[in-house]
PDB file of N, CA and C in Angstrom:
ATOM      1  N   MET A 105      42.572  36.488  29.449  1.00  0.00           N
ATOM      2  CA  MET A 105      42.220  34.980  28.664  1.00  0.00           C
ATOM      3  C   MET A 105      40.622  35.490  28.300  1.00  0.00           C
ATOM      4  N   ASN A 106      40.136  34.864  27.076  1.00  0.00           N
ATOM      5  CA  ASN A 106      39.009  35.203  26.710  1.00  0.00           C
ATOM      6  C   ASN A 106      38.177  33.953  26.507  1.00  0.00           C
ATOM      7  N   ASP A 107      38.193  33.007  27.513  1.00  0.00           N
ATOM      8  CA  ASP A 107      37.559  31.668  27.229  1.00  0.00           C
ATOM      9  C   ASP A 107      36.190  31.693  27.977  1.00  0.00           C
ATOM     10  N   ALA A 108      35.849  32.793  28.169  1.00  0.00           N
ATOM     11  CA  ALA A 108      34.230  32.987  29.130  1.00  0.00           C
ATOM     12  C   ALA A 108      33.352  32.424  27.931  1.00  0.00           C
ATOM     13  N   MET A 109      32.142  31.844  28.854  1.00  0.00           N
ATOM     14  CA  MET A 109      31.220  31.176  28.164  1.00  0.00           C
ATOM     15  C   MET A 109      30.472  32.263  27.284  1.00  0.00           C
ATOM     16  N   PRO A 110      29.977  32.046  26.062  1.00  0.00           N
ATOM     17  CA  PRO A 110      29.111  33.122  25.351  1.00  0.00           C
ATOM     18  C   PRO A 110      27.815  33.299  25.936  1.00  0.00           C
ATOM     19  N   GLU A 111      27.330  34.536  25.787  1.00  0.00           N
ATOM     20  CA  GLU A 111      26.093  34.656  26.529  1.00  0.00           C
ATOM     21  C   GLU A 111      24.948  34.096  25.653  1.00  0.00           C
ATOM     22  N   PRO A 112      24.113  33.365  26.401  1.00  0.00           N
ATOM     23  CA  PRO A 112      22.992  32.588  25.780  1.00  0.00           C
ATOM     24  C   PRO A 112      21.899  33.696  24.913  1.00  0.00           C
ATOM     25  N   GLU A 113      21.558  33.119  23.835  1.00  0.00           N
ATOM     26  CA  GLU A 113      20.623  34.116  22.923  1.00  0.00           C
ATOM     27  C   GLU A 113      19.302  34.226  23.603  1.00  0.00           C
ATOM     28  N   PRO A 114      18.753  35.284  23.464  1.00  0.00           N
ATOM     29  CA  PRO A 114      17.227  35.373  24.085  1.00  0.00           C
ATOM     30  C   PRO A 114      16.288  34.407  23.645  1.00  0.00           C
ATOM     31  N   ALA A 115      15.422  34.090  24.216  1.00  0.00           N
ATOM     32  CA  ALA A 115      14.454  32.955  24.012  1.00  0.00           C
ATOM     33  C   ALA A 115      13.596  33.296  22.620  1.00  0.00           C
ATOM     34  N   ASP A 116      13.214  34.692  22.644  1.00  0.00           N
ATOM     35  CA  ASP A 116      12.790  35.070  21.399  1.00  0.00           C
ATOM     36  C   ASP A 116      13.244  34.775  20.025  1.00  0.00           C
ATOM     37  N   ALA A 117      14.646  34.993  20.090  1.00  0.00           N
ATOM     38  CA  ALA A 117      15.301  35.106  18.904  1.00  0.00           C
ATOM     39  C   ALA A 117      15.780  33.571  18.582  1.00  0.00           C
ATOM     40  N   ALA A 118      15.545  32.609  19.566  1.00  0.00           N
ATOM     41  CA  ALA A 118      16.139  31.204  19.245  1.00  0.00           C
ATOM     42  C   ALA A 118      14.691  30.230  18.878  1.00  0.00           C
ATOM     43  N   ALA A 119      13.553  30.659  19.135  1.00  0.00           N
ATOM     44  CA  ALA A 119      12.385  29.935  18.990  1.00  0.00           C
ATOM     45  C   ALA A 119      11.639  30.668  17.731  1.00  0.00           C
ATOM     46  N   PRO A 120      11.034  29.845  16.797  1.00  0.00           N
ATOM     47  CA  PRO A 120      10.202  30.517  15.901  1.00  0.00           C
ATOM     48  C   PRO A 120       8.731  31.042  16.600  1.00  0.00           C
ATOM     49  N   GLN A 121       8.121  31.982  15.931  1.00  0.00           N
ATOM     50  CA  GLN A 121       6.993  32.624  16.318  1.00  0.00           C
ATOM     51  C   GLN A 121       5.868  31.579  16.737  1.00  0.00           C
ATOM     52  N   ASP A 122       5.611  30.538  15.900  1.00  0.00           N
ATOM     53  CA  ASP A 122       4.699  29.501  16.275  1.00  0.00           C
ATOM     54  C   ASP A 122       5.234  28.247  16.850  1.00  0.00           C
ATOM     55  N   ALA A 123       6.141  28.539  17.857  1.00  0.00           N
ATOM     56  CA  ALA A 123       6.611  27.414  18.422  1.00  0.00           C
ATOM     57  C   ALA A 123       5.602  26.723  19.225  1.00  0.00           C
ATOM     58  N   HIS A 124       4.556  27.304  19.736  1.00  0.00           N
ATOM     59  CA  HIS A 124       3.472  26.775  20.671  1.00  0.00           C
ATOM     60  C   HIS A 124       2.466  26.091  19.810  1.00  0.00           C
ATOM     61  N   GLU A 125       2.312  26.485  18.553  1.00  0.00           N
ATOM     62  CA  GLU A 125       1.193  25.629  17.826  1.00  0.00           C
ATOM     63  C   GLU A 125       1.358  24.383  17.478  1.00  0.00           C
ATOM     64  N   PRO A 126       0.480  23.424  17.524  1.00  0.00           N
ATOM     65  CA  PRO A 126       0.678  22.112  17.419  1.00  0.00           C
ATOM     66  C   PRO A 126       1.148  21.729  15.938  1.00  0.00           C
ATOM     67  N   ALA A 127       1.987  20.765  15.522  1.00  0.00           N
ATOM     68  CA  ALA A 127       2.425  20.520  14.152  1.00  0.00           C
ATOM     69  C   ALA A 127       1.197  19.956  13.473  1.00  0.00           C
ATOM     70  N   GLY A 128       1.275  19.899  12.161  1.00  0.00           N
ATOM     71  CA  GLY A 128      -0.122  19.350  11.467  1.00  0.00           C
ATOM     72  C   GLY A 128       0.077  17.972  11.254  1.00  0.00           C
ATOM     73  N   ALA A 129      -0.812  17.300  10.644  1.00  0.00           N
ATOM     74  CA  ALA A 129      -0.661  15.849  10.479  1.00  0.00           C
ATOM     75  C   ALA A 129       0.231  15.614   9.412  1.00  0.00           C
ATOM     76  N   ALA A 130       0.977  14.708   9.920  1.00  0.00           N
ATOM     77  CA  ALA A 130       2.016  14.153   8.749  1.00  0.00           C
ATOM     78  C   ALA A 130       1.986  12.655   8.624  1.00  0.00           C
ATOM     79  N   PRO A 131       1.979  11.951   7.426  1.00  0.00           N
ATOM     80  CA  PRO A 131       2.034  10.336   7.499  1.00  0.00           C
ATOM     81  C   PRO A 131       3.328   9.945   8.176  1.00  0.00           C
ATOM     82  N   LEU A 132       3.190   8.959   8.637  1.00  0.00           N
ATOM     83  CA  LEU A 132       4.432   8.144   9.474  1.00  0.00           C
ATOM     84  C   LEU A 132       5.107   7.323   8.499  1.00  0.00           C
ATOM     85  N   GLY A 133       4.459   6.989   7.357  1.00  0.00           N
ATOM     86  CA  GLY A 133       5.342   6.079   6.347  1.00  0.00           C
ATOM     87  C   GLY A 133       5.310   4.695   6.864  1.00  0.00           C
ATOM     88  N   VAL A 134       4.624   4.271   7.626  1.00  0.00           N
ATOM     89  CA  VAL A 134       4.461   2.881   8.073  1.00  0.00           C
ATOM     90  C   VAL A 134       3.632   2.159   7.063  1.00  0.00           C
ATOM     91  N   GLU A 135       4.313   0.961   6.429  1.00  0.00           N
ATOM     92  CA  GLU A 135       3.611   0.135   5.312  1.00  0.00           C
ATOM     93  C   GLU A 135       2.751  -0.703   6.313  1.00  0.00           C
ATOM     94  N   ARG A 136       1.451  -0.995   5.868  1.00  0.00           N
ATOM     95  CA  ARG A 136       0.674  -1.966   6.503  1.00  0.00           C
ATOM     96  C   ARG A 136       0.587  -3.001   5.640  1.00  0.00           C
ATOM     97  N   VAL A 137       0.739  -4.233   6.327  1.00  0.00           N
ATOM     98  CA  VAL A 137       0.809  -5.521   5.557  1.00  0.00           C
ATOM     99  C   VAL A 137      -0.431  -6.396   5.932  1.00  0.00           C
ATOM    100  N   VAL A 138      -1.086  -6.902   4.901  1.00  0.00           N
ATOM    101  CA  VAL A 138      -2.447  -7.714   4.866  1.00  0.00           C
ATOM    102  C   VAL A 138      -2.294  -9.023   5.631  1.00  0.00           C
ATOM    103  N   THR A 139      -2.925  -9.347   6.644  1.00  0.00           N
ATOM    104  CA  THR A 139      -2.807 -10.562   7.410  1.00  0.00           C
ATOM    105  C   THR A 139      -3.338 -11.688   6.712  1.00  0.00           C
ATOM    106  N   GLY A 140      -4.481 -11.537   6.050  1.00  0.00           N
ATOM    107  CA  GLY A 140      -5.390 -12.540   5.368  1.00  0.00           C
ATOM    108  C   GLY A 140      -6.577 -12.916   6.509  1.00  0.00           C
ATOM    109  N   HIS A 141      -6.431 -12.296   7.412  1.00  0.00           N
ATOM    110  CA  HIS A 141      -7.598 -12.512   8.329  1.00  0.00           C
ATOM    111  C   HIS A 141      -8.406 -11.577   8.314  1.00  0.00           C
ATOM    112  N   PRO A 142      -9.746 -11.518   7.726  1.00  0.00           N
ATOM    113  CA  PRO A 142     -10.473 -10.120   7.599  1.00  0.00           C
ATOM    114  C   PRO A 142     -10.682  -9.302   8.768  1.00  0.00           C
ATOM    115  N   GLY A 143     -11.080 -10.095   9.994  1.00  0.00           N
ATOM    116  CA  GLY A 143     -11.422  -9.240  11.058  1.00  0.00           C
ATOM    117  C   GLY A 143     -10.015  -8.380  11.630  1.00  0.00           C
ATOM    118  N   VAL A 144      -8.926  -9.078  11.493  1.00  0.00           N
ATOM    119  CA  VAL A 144      -7.783  -8.331  11.972  1.00  0.00           C
ATOM    120  C   VAL A 144      -7.477  -7.121  11.089  1.00  0.00           C
ATOM    121  N   ASP A 145      -7.397  -7.363   9.691  1.00  0.00           N
ATOM    122  CA  ASP A 145      -7.383  -6.572   8.552  1.00  0.00           C
ATOM    123  C   ASP A 145      -8.140  -5.092   8.788  1.00  0.00           C
ATOM    124  N   VAL A 146      -9.384  -5.436   9.126  1.00  0.00           N
ATOM    125  CA  VAL A 146     -10.327  -4.199   9.215  1.00  0.00           C
ATOM    126  C   VAL A 146      -9.846  -3.336  10.430  1.00  0.00           C
ATOM    127  N   HIS A 147      -9.483  -3.883  11.389  1.00  0.00           N
ATOM    128  CA  HIS A 147      -8.926  -3.053  12.460  1.00  0.00           C
ATOM    129  C   HIS A 147      -7.463  -2.392  12.149  1.00  0.00           C
ATOM    130  N   LEU A 148      -6.648  -2.998  11.869  1.00  0.00           N
ATOM    131  CA  LEU A 148      -5.397  -2.503  11.291  1.00  0.00           C
ATOM    132  C   LEU A 148      -5.534  -1.423  10.137  1.00  0.00           C
ATOM    133  N   ALA A 149      -6.658  -1.509   9.262  1.00  0.00           N
ATOM    134  CA  ALA A 149      -6.955  -0.598   8.336  1.00  0.00           C
ATOM    135  C   ALA A 149      -7.112   0.809   8.968  1.00  0.00           C
ATOM    136  N   ARG A 150      -7.783   0.836  10.185  1.00  0.00           N
ATOM    137  CA  ARG A 150      -8.093   2.076  11.038  1.00  0.00           C
ATOM    138  C   ARG A 150      -6.855   2.964  11.313  1.00  0.00           C
ATOM    139  N   LEU A 151      -5.802   2.058  11.359  1.00  0.00           N
ATOM    140  CA  LEU A 151      -4.711   2.938  11.682  1.00  0.00           C
ATOM    141  C   LEU A 151      -3.782   3.845  10.436  1.00  0.00           C
ATOM    142  N   GLU A 152      -4.459   3.685   9.270  1.00  0.00           N
ATOM    143  CA  GLU A 152      -4.331   4.691   8.304  1.00  0.00           C
ATOM    144  C   GLU A 152      -4.748   5.999   8.597  1.00  0.00           C
ATOM    145  N   GLU A 153      -6.046   6.055   9.173  1.00  0.00           N
ATOM    146  CA  GLU A 153      -6.659   7.281   9.707  1.00  0.00           C
ATOM    147  C   GLU A 153      -5.768   8.095  10.455  1.00  0.00           C
ATOM    148  N   VAL A 154      -5.010   7.699  11.087  1.00  0.00           N
ATOM    149  CA  VAL A 154      -4.094   8.362  12.189  1.00  0.00           C
ATOM    150  C   VAL A 154      -3.236   9.287  11.276  1.00  0.00           C
ATOM    151  N   ASP A 155      -2.766   8.991  10.011  1.00  0.00           N
ATOM    152  CA  ASP A 155      -1.824   9.853   9.180  1.00  0.00           C
ATOM    153  C   ASP A 155      -2.571  11.200   8.892  1.00  0.00           C
ATOM    154  N   HIS A 156      -3.753  11.167   9.006  1.00  0.00           N
ATOM    155  CA  HIS A 156      -4.767  12.514   8.845  1.00  0.00           C
ATOM    156  C   HIS A 156      -5.257  13.286   9.810  1.00  0.00           C
ATOM    157  N   LEU A 157      -5.108  12.615  11.051  1.00  0.00           N
ATOM    158  CA  LEU A 157      -5.501  13.276  12.266  1.00  0.00           C
ATOM    159  C   LEU A 157      -4.311  13.808  13.064  1.00  0.00           C
ATOM    160  N   PRO A 158      -4.856  14.794  13.964  1.00  0.00           N
ATOM    161  CA  PRO A 158      -3.859  15.730  14.597  1.00  0.00           C
ATOM    162  C   PRO A 158      -3.623  14.624  15.890  1.00  0.00           C
ATOM    163  N   ALA A 159      -2.389  14.861  16.368  1.00  0.00           N
ATOM    164  CA  ALA A 159      -1.720  13.983  17.403  1.00  0.00           C
ATOM    165  C   ALA A 159      -2.795  13.754  18.619  1.00  0.00           C
ATOM    166  N   ASP A 160      -3.544  14.706  19.111  1.00  0.00           N
ATOM    167  CA  ASP A 160      -4.267  14.546  20.375  1.00  0.00           C
ATOM    168  C   ASP A 160      -5.465  13.644  20.055  1.00  0.00           C
ATOM    169  N   VAL A 161      -5.660  13.022  19.048  1.00  0.00           N
ATOM    170  CA  VAL A 161      -6.743  12.099  18.609  1.00  0.00           C
ATOM    171  C   VAL A 161      -6.190  10.592  18.471  1.00  0.00           C
ATOM    172  N   HIS A 162      -4.775  10.475  18.379  1.00  0.00           N
ATOM    173  CA  HIS A 162      -4.314   9.411  17.936  1.00  0.00           C
ATOM    174  C   HIS A 162      -4.479   8.256  19.172  1.00  0.00           C
ATOM    175  N   LEU A 163      -4.348   8.645  20.198  1.00  0.00           N
ATOM    176  CA  LEU A 163      -4.636   7.808  21.440  1.00  0.00           C
ATOM    177  C   LEU A 163      -5.962   7.053  21.116  1.00  0.00           C
ATOM    178  N   GLU A 164      -7.044   7.887  20.793  1.00  0.00           N
ATOM    179  CA  GLU A 164      -8.291   7.400  20.805  1.00  0.00           C
ATOM    180  C   GLU A 164      -8.509   6.467  19.744  1.00  0.00           C
ATOM    181  N   VAL A 165      -7.946   6.425  18.578  1.00  0.00           N
ATOM    182  CA  VAL A 165      -7.924   5.383  17.431  1.00  0.00           C
ATOM    183  C   VAL A 165      -7.110   4.334  18.005  1.00  0.00           C
ATOM    184  N   TYR A 166      -5.823   4.487  18.487  1.00  0.00           N
ATOM    185  CA  TYR A 166      -5.169   3.307  18.797  1.00  0.00           C
ATOM    186  C   TYR A 166      -5.783   2.312  19.959  1.00  0.00           C
ATOM    187  N   GLU A 167      -6.737   3.056  20.977  1.00  0.00           N
ATOM    188  CA  GLU A 167      -7.206   2.329  21.891  1.00  0.00           C
ATOM    189  C   GLU A 167      -8.311   1.452  21.221  1.00  0.00           C
ATOM    190  N   ASP A 168      -8.967   2.118  20.484  1.00  0.00           N
ATOM    191  CA  ASP A 168     -10.141   1.266  19.650  1.00  0.00           C
ATOM    192  C   ASP A 168      -9.462   0.071  18.899  1.00  0.00           C
ATOM    193  N   VAL A 169      -8.402   0.402  17.913  1.00  0.00           N
ATOM    194  CA  VAL A 169      -7.888  -0.628  17.411  1.00  0.00           C
ATOM    195  C   VAL A 169      -7.413  -1.726  18.332  1.00  0.00           C
ATOM    196  N   HIS A 170      -6.897  -1.442  19.305  1.00  0.00           N
ATOM    197  CA  HIS A 170      -6.421  -2.418  20.305  1.00  0.00           C
ATOM    198  C   HIS A 170      -7.496  -3.206  20.994  1.00  0.00           C
ATOM    199  N   ARG A 171      -8.689  -2.503  21.291  1.00  0.00           N
ATOM    200  CA  ARG A 171     -10.020  -3.309  21.637  1.00  0.00           C
ATOM    201  C   ARG A 171     -10.475  -4.396  20.815  1.00  0.00           C
ATOM    202  N   GLY A 172     -10.272  -3.637  19.344  1.00  0.00           N
ATOM    203  CA  GLY A 172     -10.801  -4.715  18.341  1.00  0.00           C
ATOM    204  C   GLY A 172     -10.209  -5.753  18.236  1.00  0.00           C
ATOM    205  N   LEU A 173      -8.854  -5.558  18.133  1.00  0.00           N
ATOM    206  CA  LEU A 173      -7.791  -6.887  17.783  1.00  0.00           C
ATOM    207  C   LEU A 173      -7.852  -7.807  19.130  1.00  0.00           C
ATOM    208  N   ARG A 174      -8.123  -7.171  20.438  1.00  0.00           N
ATOM    209  CA  ARG A 174      -8.344  -8.198  21.781  1.00  0.00           C
ATOM    210  C   ARG A 174      -9.515  -8.780  21.274  1.00  0.00           C
ATOM    211  N   ALA A 175     -10.624  -8.416  20.865  1.00  0.00           N
ATOM    212  CA  ALA A 175     -11.981  -9.049  20.752  1.00  0.00           C
ATOM    213  C   ALA A 175     -11.819 -10.212  19.727  1.00  0.00           C
ATOM    214  N   GLU A 176     -10.756  -9.790  18.843  1.00  0.00           N
ATOM    215  CA  GLU A 176     -10.647 -11.008  17.576  1.00  0.00           C
ATOM    216  C   GLU A 176      -9.892 -11.949  18.269  1.00  0.00           C
ATOM    217  N   LEU A 177      -8.788 -11.684  19.166  1.00  0.00           N
ATOM    218  CA  LEU A 177      -7.984 -12.699  19.765  1.00  0.00           C
ATOM    219  C   LEU A 177      -8.920 -13.424  20.575  1.00  0.00           C
ATOM    220  N   THR A 178      -9.835 -13.021  21.419  1.00  0.00           N
ATOM    221  CA  THR A 178     -10.687 -13.631  22.370  1.00  0.00           C
ATOM    222  C   THR A 178     -11.657 -14.711  21.741  1.00  0.00           C
ATOM    223  N   SER A 179     -12.271 -14.025  20.357  1.00  0.00           N
ATOM    224  CA  SER A 179     -12.985 -15.047  19.730  1.00  0.00           C
ATOM    225  C   SER A 179     -12.412 -16.169  19.188  1.00  0.00           C
ATOM    226  N   LEU A 180     -11.245 -16.219  19.021  1.00  0.00           N
ATOM    227  CA  LEU A 180     -10.456 -17.387  18.583  1.00  0.00           C
ATOM    228  C   LEU A 180     -10.603 -18.531  19.860  1.00  0.00           C
ATOM    229  N   ASP A 181     -10.604 -18.184  20.828  1.00  0.00           N
ATOM    230  CA  ASP A 181     -10.714 -18.959  22.146  1.00  0.00           C
ATOM    231  C   ASP A 181     -12.133 -19.571  22.434  1.00  0.00           C
ATOM    232  N   ALA A 182     -13.145 -19.027  21.870  1.00  0.00           N
ATOM    233  CA  ALA A 182     -14.506 -19.364  22.078  1.00  0.00           C
ATOM    234  C   ALA A 182     -14.766 -20.598  21.551  1.00  0.00           C
ATOM    235  N   HIS A 183     -15.602 -21.399  21.974  1.00  0.00           N
ATOM    236  CA  HIS A 183     -15.991 -22.782  21.411  1.00  0.00           C
ATOM    237  C   HIS A 183     -17.066 -22.505  20.624  1.00  0.00           C
ATOM    238  N   PRO A 184     -17.065 -22.962  19.276  1.00  0.00           N
ATOM    239  CA  PRO A 184     -18.306 -22.978  18.478  1.00  0.00           C
ATOM    240  C   PRO A 184     -19.483 -23.441  18.928  1.00  0.00           C
ATOM    241  N   ALA A 185     -20.675 -22.735  18.670  1.00  0.00           N
ATOM    242  CA  ALA A 185     -21.910 -23.406  19.223  1.00  0.00           C
ATOM    243  C   ALA A 185     -22.056 -24.655  18.345  1.00  0.00           C
ATOM    244  N   PRO A 186     -22.603 -25.740  19.026  1.00  0.00           N
ATOM    245  CA  PRO A 186     -22.984 -26.935  18.494  1.00  0.00           C
ATOM    246  C   PRO A 186     -24.156 -26.713  17.401  1.00  0.00           C
ATOM    247  N   ARG A 187     -23.844 -27.531  16.299  1.00  0.00           N
ATOM    248  CA  ARG A 187     -25.042 -27.457  15.325  1.00  0.00           C
ATOM    249  C   ARG A 187     -26.191 -28.083  15.580  1.00  0.00           C
ATOM    250  N   PRO A 188     -27.465 -27.855  14.910  1.00  0.00           N
ATOM    251  CA  PRO A 188     -28.702 -28.351  15.323  1.00  0.00           C
ATOM    252  C   PRO A 188     -28.695 -29.922  15.478  1.00  0.00           C
ATOM    253  N   TYR A 189     -28.114 -30.519  14.447  1.00  0.00           N
ATOM    254  CA  TYR A 189     -28.310 -31.964  14.516  1.00  0.00           C
ATOM    255  C   TYR A 189     -26.845 -32.743  14.757  1.00  0.00           C
ATOM    256  N   GLU A 190     -26.083 -31.945  15.496  1.00  0.00           N
ATOM    257  CA  GLU A 190     -24.759 -32.398  16.025  1.00  0.00           C
ATOM    258  C   GLU A 190     -24.841 -33.147  17.318  1.00  0.00           C
ATOM    259  N   ASN A 191     -24.510 -34.388  17.488  1.00  0.00           N
ATOM    260  CA  ASN A 191     -24.474 -35.051  18.769  1.00  0.00           C
ATOM    261  C   ASN A 191     -23.346 -35.180  19.595  1.00  0.00           C
ATOM    262  N   ARG A 192     -23.152 -34.320  20.567  1.00  0.00           N
ATOM    263  CA  ARG A 192     -21.790 -34.301  21.462  1.00  0.00           C
ATOM    264  C   ARG A 192     -21.845 -35.225  22.626  1.00  0.00           C
ATOM    265  N   SER A 193     -22.566 -36.218  22.571  1.00  0.00           N
ATOM    266  CA  SER A 193     -22.446 -37.177  23.868  1.00  0.00           C
ATOM    267  C   SER A 193     -21.510 -38.237  23.604  1.00  0.00           C
TER     268      SER A 193
END
């Protein structure tokens, strides 16, 4: 009977020589939609930088964009300061 498992190939033959080198930056192809809110659009535009950066820097950009978007949302909850001649009593 010849149903024996084939011998595995040596690791050197299966893997390319540069298997441990990080892949270069490649665009994700995600289309950005303009929201119409300038503060939000500025932060979302920063995400386009990621297409040209190595993967180990992506987290830094994502966290910065996240902080900016959270700040924009928080600013919506803030009460506007009263105008100089506005009577609120």
